[in-house]
mmCIF file of C-alpha atoms in Angstrom:
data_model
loop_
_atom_site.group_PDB
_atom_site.id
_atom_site.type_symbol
_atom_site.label_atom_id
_atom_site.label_comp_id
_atom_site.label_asym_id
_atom_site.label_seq_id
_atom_site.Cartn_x
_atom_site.Cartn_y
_atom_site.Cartn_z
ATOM 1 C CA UNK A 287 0.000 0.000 0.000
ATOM 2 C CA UNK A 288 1.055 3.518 -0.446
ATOM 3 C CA UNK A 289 -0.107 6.352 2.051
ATOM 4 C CA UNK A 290 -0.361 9.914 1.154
ATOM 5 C CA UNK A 291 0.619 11.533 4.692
ATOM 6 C CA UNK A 292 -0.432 15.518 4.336
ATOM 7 C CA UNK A 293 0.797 18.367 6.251
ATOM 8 C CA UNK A 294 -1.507 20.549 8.412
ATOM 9 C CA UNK A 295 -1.744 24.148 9.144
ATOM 10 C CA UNK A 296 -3.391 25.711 12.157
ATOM 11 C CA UNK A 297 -5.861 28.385 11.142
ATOM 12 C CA UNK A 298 -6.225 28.763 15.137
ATOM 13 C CA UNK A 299 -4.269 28.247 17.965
ATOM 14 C CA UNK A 300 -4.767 28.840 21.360
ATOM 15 C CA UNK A 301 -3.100 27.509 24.508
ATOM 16 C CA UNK A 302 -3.972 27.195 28.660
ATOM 17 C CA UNK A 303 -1.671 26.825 30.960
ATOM 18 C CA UNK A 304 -0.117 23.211 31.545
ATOM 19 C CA UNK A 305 -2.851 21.387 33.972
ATOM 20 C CA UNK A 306 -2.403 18.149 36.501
ATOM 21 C CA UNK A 307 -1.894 15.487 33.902
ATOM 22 C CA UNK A 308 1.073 17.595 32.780
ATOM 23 C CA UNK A 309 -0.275 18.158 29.193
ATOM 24 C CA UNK A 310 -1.556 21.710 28.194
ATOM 25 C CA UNK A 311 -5.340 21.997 27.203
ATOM 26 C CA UNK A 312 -5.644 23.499 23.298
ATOM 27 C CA UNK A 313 -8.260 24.977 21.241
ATOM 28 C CA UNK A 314 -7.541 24.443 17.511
ATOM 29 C CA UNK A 315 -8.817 24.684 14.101
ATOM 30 C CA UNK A 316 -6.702 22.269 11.580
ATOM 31 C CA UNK A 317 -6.479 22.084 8.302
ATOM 32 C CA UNK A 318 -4.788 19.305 6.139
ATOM 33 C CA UNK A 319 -3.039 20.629 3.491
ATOM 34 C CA UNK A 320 -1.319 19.121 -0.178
ATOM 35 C CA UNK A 321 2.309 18.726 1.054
ATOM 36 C CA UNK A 322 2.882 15.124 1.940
ATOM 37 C CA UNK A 323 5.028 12.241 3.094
ATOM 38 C CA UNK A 324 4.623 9.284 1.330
ATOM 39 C CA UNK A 325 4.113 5.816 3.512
ATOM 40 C CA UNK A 326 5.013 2.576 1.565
ATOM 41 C CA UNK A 327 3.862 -0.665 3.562
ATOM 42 C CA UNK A 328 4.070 -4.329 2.552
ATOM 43 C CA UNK A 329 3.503 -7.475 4.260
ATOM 44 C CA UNK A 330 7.489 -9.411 5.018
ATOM 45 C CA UNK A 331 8.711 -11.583 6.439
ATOM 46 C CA UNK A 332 10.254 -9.335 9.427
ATOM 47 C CA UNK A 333 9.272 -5.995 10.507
ATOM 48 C CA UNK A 334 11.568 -3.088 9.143
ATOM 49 C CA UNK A 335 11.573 0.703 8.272
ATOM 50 C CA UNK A 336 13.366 2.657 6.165
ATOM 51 C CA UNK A 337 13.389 6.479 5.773
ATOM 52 C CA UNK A 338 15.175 8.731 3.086
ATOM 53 C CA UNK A 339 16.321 10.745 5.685
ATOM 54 C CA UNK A 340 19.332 9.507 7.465
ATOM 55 C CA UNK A 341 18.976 11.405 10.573
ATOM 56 C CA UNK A 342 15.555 10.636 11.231
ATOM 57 C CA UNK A 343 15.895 8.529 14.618
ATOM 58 C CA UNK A 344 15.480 4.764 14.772
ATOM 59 C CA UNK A 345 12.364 5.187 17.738
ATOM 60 C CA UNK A 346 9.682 7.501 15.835
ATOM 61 C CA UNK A 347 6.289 8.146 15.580
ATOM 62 C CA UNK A 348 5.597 5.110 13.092
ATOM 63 C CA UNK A 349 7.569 2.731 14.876
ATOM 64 C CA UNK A 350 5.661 4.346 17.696
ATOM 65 C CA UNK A 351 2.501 3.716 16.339
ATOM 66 C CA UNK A 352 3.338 -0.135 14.779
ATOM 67 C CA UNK A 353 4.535 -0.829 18.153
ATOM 68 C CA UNK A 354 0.935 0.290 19.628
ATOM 69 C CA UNK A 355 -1.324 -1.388 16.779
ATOM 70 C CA UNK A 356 0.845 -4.806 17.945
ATOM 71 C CA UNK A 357 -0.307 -4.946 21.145
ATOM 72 C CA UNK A 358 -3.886 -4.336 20.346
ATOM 73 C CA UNK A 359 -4.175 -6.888 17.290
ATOM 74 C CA UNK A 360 -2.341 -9.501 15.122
ATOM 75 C CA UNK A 361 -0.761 -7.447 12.362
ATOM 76 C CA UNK A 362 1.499 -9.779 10.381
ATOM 77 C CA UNK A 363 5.211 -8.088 9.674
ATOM 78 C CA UNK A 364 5.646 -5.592 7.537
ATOM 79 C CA UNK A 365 8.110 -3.872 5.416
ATOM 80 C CA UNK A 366 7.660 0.266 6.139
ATOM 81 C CA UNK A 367 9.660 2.893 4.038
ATOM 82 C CA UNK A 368 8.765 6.683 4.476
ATOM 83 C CA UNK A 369 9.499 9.186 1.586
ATOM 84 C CA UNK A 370 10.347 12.422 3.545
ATOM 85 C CA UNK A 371 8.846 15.771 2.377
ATOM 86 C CA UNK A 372 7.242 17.312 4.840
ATOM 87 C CA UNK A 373 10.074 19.621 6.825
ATOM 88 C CA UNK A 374 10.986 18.939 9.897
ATOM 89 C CA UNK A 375 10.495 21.096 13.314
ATOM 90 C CA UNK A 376 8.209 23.502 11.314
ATOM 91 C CA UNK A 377 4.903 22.637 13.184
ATOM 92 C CA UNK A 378 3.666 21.010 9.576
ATOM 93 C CA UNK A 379 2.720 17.607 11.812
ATOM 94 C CA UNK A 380 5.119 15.529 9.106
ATOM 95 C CA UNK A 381 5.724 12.523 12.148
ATOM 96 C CA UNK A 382 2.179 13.048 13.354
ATOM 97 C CA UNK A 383 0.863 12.286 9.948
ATOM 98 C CA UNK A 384 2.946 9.260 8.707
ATOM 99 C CA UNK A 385 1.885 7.667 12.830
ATOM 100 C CA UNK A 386 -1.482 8.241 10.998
ATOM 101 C CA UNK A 387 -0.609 7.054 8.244
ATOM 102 C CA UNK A 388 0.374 3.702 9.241
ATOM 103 C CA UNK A 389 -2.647 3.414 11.502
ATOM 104 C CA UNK A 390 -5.107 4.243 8.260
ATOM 105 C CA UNK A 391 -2.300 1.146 6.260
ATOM 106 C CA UNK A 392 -3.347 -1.080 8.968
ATOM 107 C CA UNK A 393 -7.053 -0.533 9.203
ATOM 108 C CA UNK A 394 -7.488 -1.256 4.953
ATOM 109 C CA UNK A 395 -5.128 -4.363 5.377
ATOM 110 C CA UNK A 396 -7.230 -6.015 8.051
ATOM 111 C CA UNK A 397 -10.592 -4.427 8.092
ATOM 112 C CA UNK A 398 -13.242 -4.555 10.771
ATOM 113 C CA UNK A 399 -10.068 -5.677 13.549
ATOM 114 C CA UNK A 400 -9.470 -2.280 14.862
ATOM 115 C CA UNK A 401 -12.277 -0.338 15.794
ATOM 116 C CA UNK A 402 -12.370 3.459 15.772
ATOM 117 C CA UNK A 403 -11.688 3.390 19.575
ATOM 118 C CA UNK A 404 -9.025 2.108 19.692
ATOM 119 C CA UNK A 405 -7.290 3.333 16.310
ATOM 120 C CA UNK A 406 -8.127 7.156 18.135
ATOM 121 C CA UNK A 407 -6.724 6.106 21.710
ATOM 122 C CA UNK A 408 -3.308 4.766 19.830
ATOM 123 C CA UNK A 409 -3.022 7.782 17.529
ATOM 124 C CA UNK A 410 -3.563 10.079 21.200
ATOM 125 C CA UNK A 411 -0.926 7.805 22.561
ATOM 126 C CA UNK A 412 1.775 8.189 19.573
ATOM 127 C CA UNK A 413 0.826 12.384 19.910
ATOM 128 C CA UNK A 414 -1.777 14.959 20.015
ATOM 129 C CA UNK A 415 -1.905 15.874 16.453
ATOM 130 C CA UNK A 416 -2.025 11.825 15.254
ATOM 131 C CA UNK A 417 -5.747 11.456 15.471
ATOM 132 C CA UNK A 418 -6.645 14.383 13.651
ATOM 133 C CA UNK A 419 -4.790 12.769 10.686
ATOM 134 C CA UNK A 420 -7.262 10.156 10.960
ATOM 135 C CA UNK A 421 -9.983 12.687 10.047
ATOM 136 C CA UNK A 422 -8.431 14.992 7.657
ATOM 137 C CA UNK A 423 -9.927 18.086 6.007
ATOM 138 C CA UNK A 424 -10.751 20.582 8.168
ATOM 139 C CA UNK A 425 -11.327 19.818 11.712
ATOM 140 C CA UNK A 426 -11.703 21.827 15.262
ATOM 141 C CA UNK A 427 -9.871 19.937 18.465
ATOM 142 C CA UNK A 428 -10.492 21.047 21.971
ATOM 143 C CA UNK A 429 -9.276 19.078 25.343
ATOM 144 C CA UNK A 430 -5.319 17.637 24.338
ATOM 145 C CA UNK A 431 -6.200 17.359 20.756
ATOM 146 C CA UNK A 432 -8.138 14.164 20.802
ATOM 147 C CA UNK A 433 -11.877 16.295 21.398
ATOM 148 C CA UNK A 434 -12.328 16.774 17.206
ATOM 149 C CA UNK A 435 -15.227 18.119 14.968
ATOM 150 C CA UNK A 436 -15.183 17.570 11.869
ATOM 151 C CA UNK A 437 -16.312 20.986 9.738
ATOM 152 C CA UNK A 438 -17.424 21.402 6.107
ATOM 153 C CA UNK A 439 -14.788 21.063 3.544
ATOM 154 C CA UNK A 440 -12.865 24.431 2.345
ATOM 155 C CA UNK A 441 -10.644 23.742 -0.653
ATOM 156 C CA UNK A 442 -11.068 27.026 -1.819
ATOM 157 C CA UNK A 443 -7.551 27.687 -0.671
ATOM 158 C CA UNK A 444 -3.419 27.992 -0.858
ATOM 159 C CA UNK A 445 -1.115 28.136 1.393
ATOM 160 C CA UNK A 446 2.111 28.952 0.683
ATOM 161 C CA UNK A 447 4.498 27.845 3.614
ATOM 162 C CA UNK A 448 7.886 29.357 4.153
ATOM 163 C CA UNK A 449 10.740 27.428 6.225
ATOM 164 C CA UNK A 450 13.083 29.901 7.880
ATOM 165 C CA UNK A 451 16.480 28.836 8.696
ATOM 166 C CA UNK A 452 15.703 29.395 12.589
ATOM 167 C CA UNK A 453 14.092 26.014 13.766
ATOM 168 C CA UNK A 454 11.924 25.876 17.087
ATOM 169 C CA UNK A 455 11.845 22.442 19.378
ATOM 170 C CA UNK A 456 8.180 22.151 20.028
ATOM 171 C CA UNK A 457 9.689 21.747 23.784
ATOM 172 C CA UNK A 458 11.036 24.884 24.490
ATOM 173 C CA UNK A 459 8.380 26.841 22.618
ATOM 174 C CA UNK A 460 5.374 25.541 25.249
ATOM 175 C CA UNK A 461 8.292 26.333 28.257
ATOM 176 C CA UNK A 462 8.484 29.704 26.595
ATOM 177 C CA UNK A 463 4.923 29.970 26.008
ATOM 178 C CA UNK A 464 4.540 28.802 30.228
ATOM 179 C CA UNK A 465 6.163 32.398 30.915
ATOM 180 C CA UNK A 466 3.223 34.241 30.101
ATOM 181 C CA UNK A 467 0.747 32.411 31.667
ATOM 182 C CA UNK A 468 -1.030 31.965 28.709
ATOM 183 C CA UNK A 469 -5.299 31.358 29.070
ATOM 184 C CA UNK A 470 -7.169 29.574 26.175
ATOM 185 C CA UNK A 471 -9.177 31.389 24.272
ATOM 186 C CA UNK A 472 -12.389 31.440 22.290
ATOM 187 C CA UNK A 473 -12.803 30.165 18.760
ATOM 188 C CA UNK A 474 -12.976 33.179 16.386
ATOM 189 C CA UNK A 475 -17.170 33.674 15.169
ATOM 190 C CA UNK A 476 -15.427 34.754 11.340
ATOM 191 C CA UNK A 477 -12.711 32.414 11.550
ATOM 192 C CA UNK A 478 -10.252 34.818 11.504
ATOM 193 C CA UNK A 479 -6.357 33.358 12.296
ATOM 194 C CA UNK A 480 -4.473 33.330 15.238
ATOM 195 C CA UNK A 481 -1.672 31.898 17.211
ATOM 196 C CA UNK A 482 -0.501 32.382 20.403
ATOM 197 C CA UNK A 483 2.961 30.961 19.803
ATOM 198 C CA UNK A 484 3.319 33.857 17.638
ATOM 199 C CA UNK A 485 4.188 35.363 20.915
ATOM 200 C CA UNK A 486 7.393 33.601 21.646
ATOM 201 C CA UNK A 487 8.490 32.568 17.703
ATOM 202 C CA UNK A 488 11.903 34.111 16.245
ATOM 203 C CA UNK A 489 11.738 37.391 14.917
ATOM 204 C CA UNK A 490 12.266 35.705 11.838
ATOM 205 C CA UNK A 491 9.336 34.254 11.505
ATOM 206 C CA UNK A 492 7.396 37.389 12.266
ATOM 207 C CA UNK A 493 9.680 38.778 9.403
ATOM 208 C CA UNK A 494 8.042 36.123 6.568
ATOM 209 C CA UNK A 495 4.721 36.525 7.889
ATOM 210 C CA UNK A 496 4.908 40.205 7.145
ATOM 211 C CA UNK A 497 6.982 39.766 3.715
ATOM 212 C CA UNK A 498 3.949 36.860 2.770
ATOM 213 C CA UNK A 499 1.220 39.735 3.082
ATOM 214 C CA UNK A 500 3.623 42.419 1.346
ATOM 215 C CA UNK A 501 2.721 40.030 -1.478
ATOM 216 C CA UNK A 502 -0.311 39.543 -1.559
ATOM 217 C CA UNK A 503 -1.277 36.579 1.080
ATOM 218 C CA UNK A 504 -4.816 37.196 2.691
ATOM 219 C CA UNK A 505 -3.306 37.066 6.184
ATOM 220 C CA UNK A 506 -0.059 34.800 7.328
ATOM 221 C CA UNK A 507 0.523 33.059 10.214
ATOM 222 C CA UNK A 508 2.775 30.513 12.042
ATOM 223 C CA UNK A 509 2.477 27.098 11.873
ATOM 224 C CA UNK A 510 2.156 25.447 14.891
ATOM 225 C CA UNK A 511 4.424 26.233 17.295
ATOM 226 C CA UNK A 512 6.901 26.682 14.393
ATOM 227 C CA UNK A 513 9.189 27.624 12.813
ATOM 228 C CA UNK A 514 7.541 27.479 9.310
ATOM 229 C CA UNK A 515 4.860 30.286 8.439
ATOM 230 C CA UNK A 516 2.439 30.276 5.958
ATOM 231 C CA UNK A 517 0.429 32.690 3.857
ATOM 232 C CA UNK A 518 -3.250 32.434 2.410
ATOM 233 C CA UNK A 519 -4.367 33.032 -0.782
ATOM 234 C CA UNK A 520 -7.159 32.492 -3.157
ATOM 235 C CA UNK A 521 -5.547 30.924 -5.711
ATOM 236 C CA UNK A 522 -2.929 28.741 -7.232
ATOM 237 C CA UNK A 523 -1.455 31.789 -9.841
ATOM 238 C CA UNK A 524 -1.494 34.307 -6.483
ATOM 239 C CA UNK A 525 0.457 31.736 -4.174
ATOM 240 C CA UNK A 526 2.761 31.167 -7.149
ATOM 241 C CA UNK A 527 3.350 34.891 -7.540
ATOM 242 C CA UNK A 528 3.850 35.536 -4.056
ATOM 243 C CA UNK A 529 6.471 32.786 -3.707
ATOM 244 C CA UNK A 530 8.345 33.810 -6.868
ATOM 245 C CA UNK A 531 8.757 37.058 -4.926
ATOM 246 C CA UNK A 532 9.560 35.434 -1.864
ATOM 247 C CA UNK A 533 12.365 32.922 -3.464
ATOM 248 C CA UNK A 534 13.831 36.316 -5.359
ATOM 249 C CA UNK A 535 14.408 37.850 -1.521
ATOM 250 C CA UNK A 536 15.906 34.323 -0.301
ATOM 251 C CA UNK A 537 14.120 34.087 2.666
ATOM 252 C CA UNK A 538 14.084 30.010 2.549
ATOM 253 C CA UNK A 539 12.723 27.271 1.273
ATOM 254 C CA UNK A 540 8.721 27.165 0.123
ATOM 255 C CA UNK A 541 5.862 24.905 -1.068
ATOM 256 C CA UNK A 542 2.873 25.484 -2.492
ATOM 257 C CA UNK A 543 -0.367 23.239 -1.176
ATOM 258 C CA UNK A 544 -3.743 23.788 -1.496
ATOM 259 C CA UNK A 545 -6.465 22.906 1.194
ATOM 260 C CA UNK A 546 -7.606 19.136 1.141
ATOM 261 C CA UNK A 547 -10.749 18.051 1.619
ATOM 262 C CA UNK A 548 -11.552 14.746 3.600
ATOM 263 C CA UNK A 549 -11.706 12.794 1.046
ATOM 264 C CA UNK A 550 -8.473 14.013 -0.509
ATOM 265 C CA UNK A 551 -6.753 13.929 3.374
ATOM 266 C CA UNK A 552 -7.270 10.072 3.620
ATOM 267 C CA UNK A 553 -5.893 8.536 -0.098
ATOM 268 C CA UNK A 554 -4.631 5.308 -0.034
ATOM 269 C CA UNK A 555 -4.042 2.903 -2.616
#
């Protein structure tokens, strides 16, 4: 099987302050987008994975997640390679995604074994981003992540996303984001973006945001808790004309993607 694995963008992102169970409560609106990692699995005789990118760490999120789905059901072994293209530390969701991915790989090679339960408490396990990747489109989350909505299908959109050179450790950007105290706020009534890690990114990525709208984005904002920012626009030619500009000024790499809708989140073949 081959797995499309798609990048997300937050269109909102708000944060509380880091409760009992040591996890901070969000409110978020997410929204898969066309950049993906690509998820090849076969059934083998022994369980591997393999990853074009040499540095990516031996324990991740989809031996993470194949180690979960193994305890909860007889999966037979299985050959996994991972085509990386979704950047990494750019709050894109890349690991999140493939963990997803694999879970989704699973559920079409034995159907009817793993119920959505228990596919949603191993994606919450693996991270708090995994099960909206199980959902795709366009999606609210509320609690650690794993409280989702699903909302009508937008694909009216492009983002172009911009990868600084500065890279944030999602880590140290909630310890930063601790310092203020932070208090979760309300879902916008006209959808209108926000992010409170904007607070604590690099100047550099307030730098693109502002350099996005110079040309022409609707409104930019970070992704996740960074580094990579994107700007919105309402068309393929506009995003291509703003990052034509943007690749002239050599502010770092870029990729176009439009806004998926479910159906277009959750190919497999």
């Amino acid at each position: 099987m081959i797995v499309r694995c798609p990048a997300k963008v937050n269109l909102f992102l708000s944060v509380g302050q880091r409760d009992e169970t040591g996890y901070h409560p969000i409110r978020t609106v997410f929204q898969a987008v066309g950049l993906f990692d690509e998820l090849t699995v076969n059934e083998s005789e022994s369980d591997s994975f393999d990853c074009d990118w040499p540095d990516i760490p031996a324990e991740n999120t989809v031996t993470a997640a194949l180690r979960l789905l193994q305890r909860e059901i007889a999966i037979p072994p299985l050959g996994i390679s991972l085509v990386k293209r979704i950047p990494r530390q750019a709050g894109l969701g890349g690991g999140s995604s493939d963990a997803a991915g694999l879970i989704r790989a699973v559920r079409k090679l034995i159907p009817d074994q793993l119920t959505d339960t228990a596919a949603q408490r191993i994606a919450l396990a693996v991270g708090a981003d995994v099960p909206f990747f199980l959902m795709g489109g366009r999606a609210t989350a509320c609690g650690y992540g794993e409280k989702l909505e699903a909302q009508p299908d937008d694909a009216s959109k492009w983002f172009l996303i911009v990868m600084p050179s500065t890279r944030v450790d999602t880590s140290e950007a909630y310890t930063r984001l601790d310092a203020l105290n932070p208090s979760l706020k309300t879902f916008p009534a006209a959808g209108g973006l926000h992010n409170d890690f904007e607070a604590v990114a690099p100047f550099e990525c307030a730098q693109l945001s502002d350099r996005l709208r110079v040309h022409g984005a609707e409104d930019a904002l970070l992704c996740g808790s960074g580094s990579a920012v994107f700007g919105m626009f309402d068309s393929a030619s506009t995003a291509g004309a703003a990052q034509a500009k943007m690749q002239e000024e050599g502010v770092g790499d870029s990729w176009l993607a439009p806004a998926l809708t479910r159906e277009e989140s959750l190919w497999i073949s």
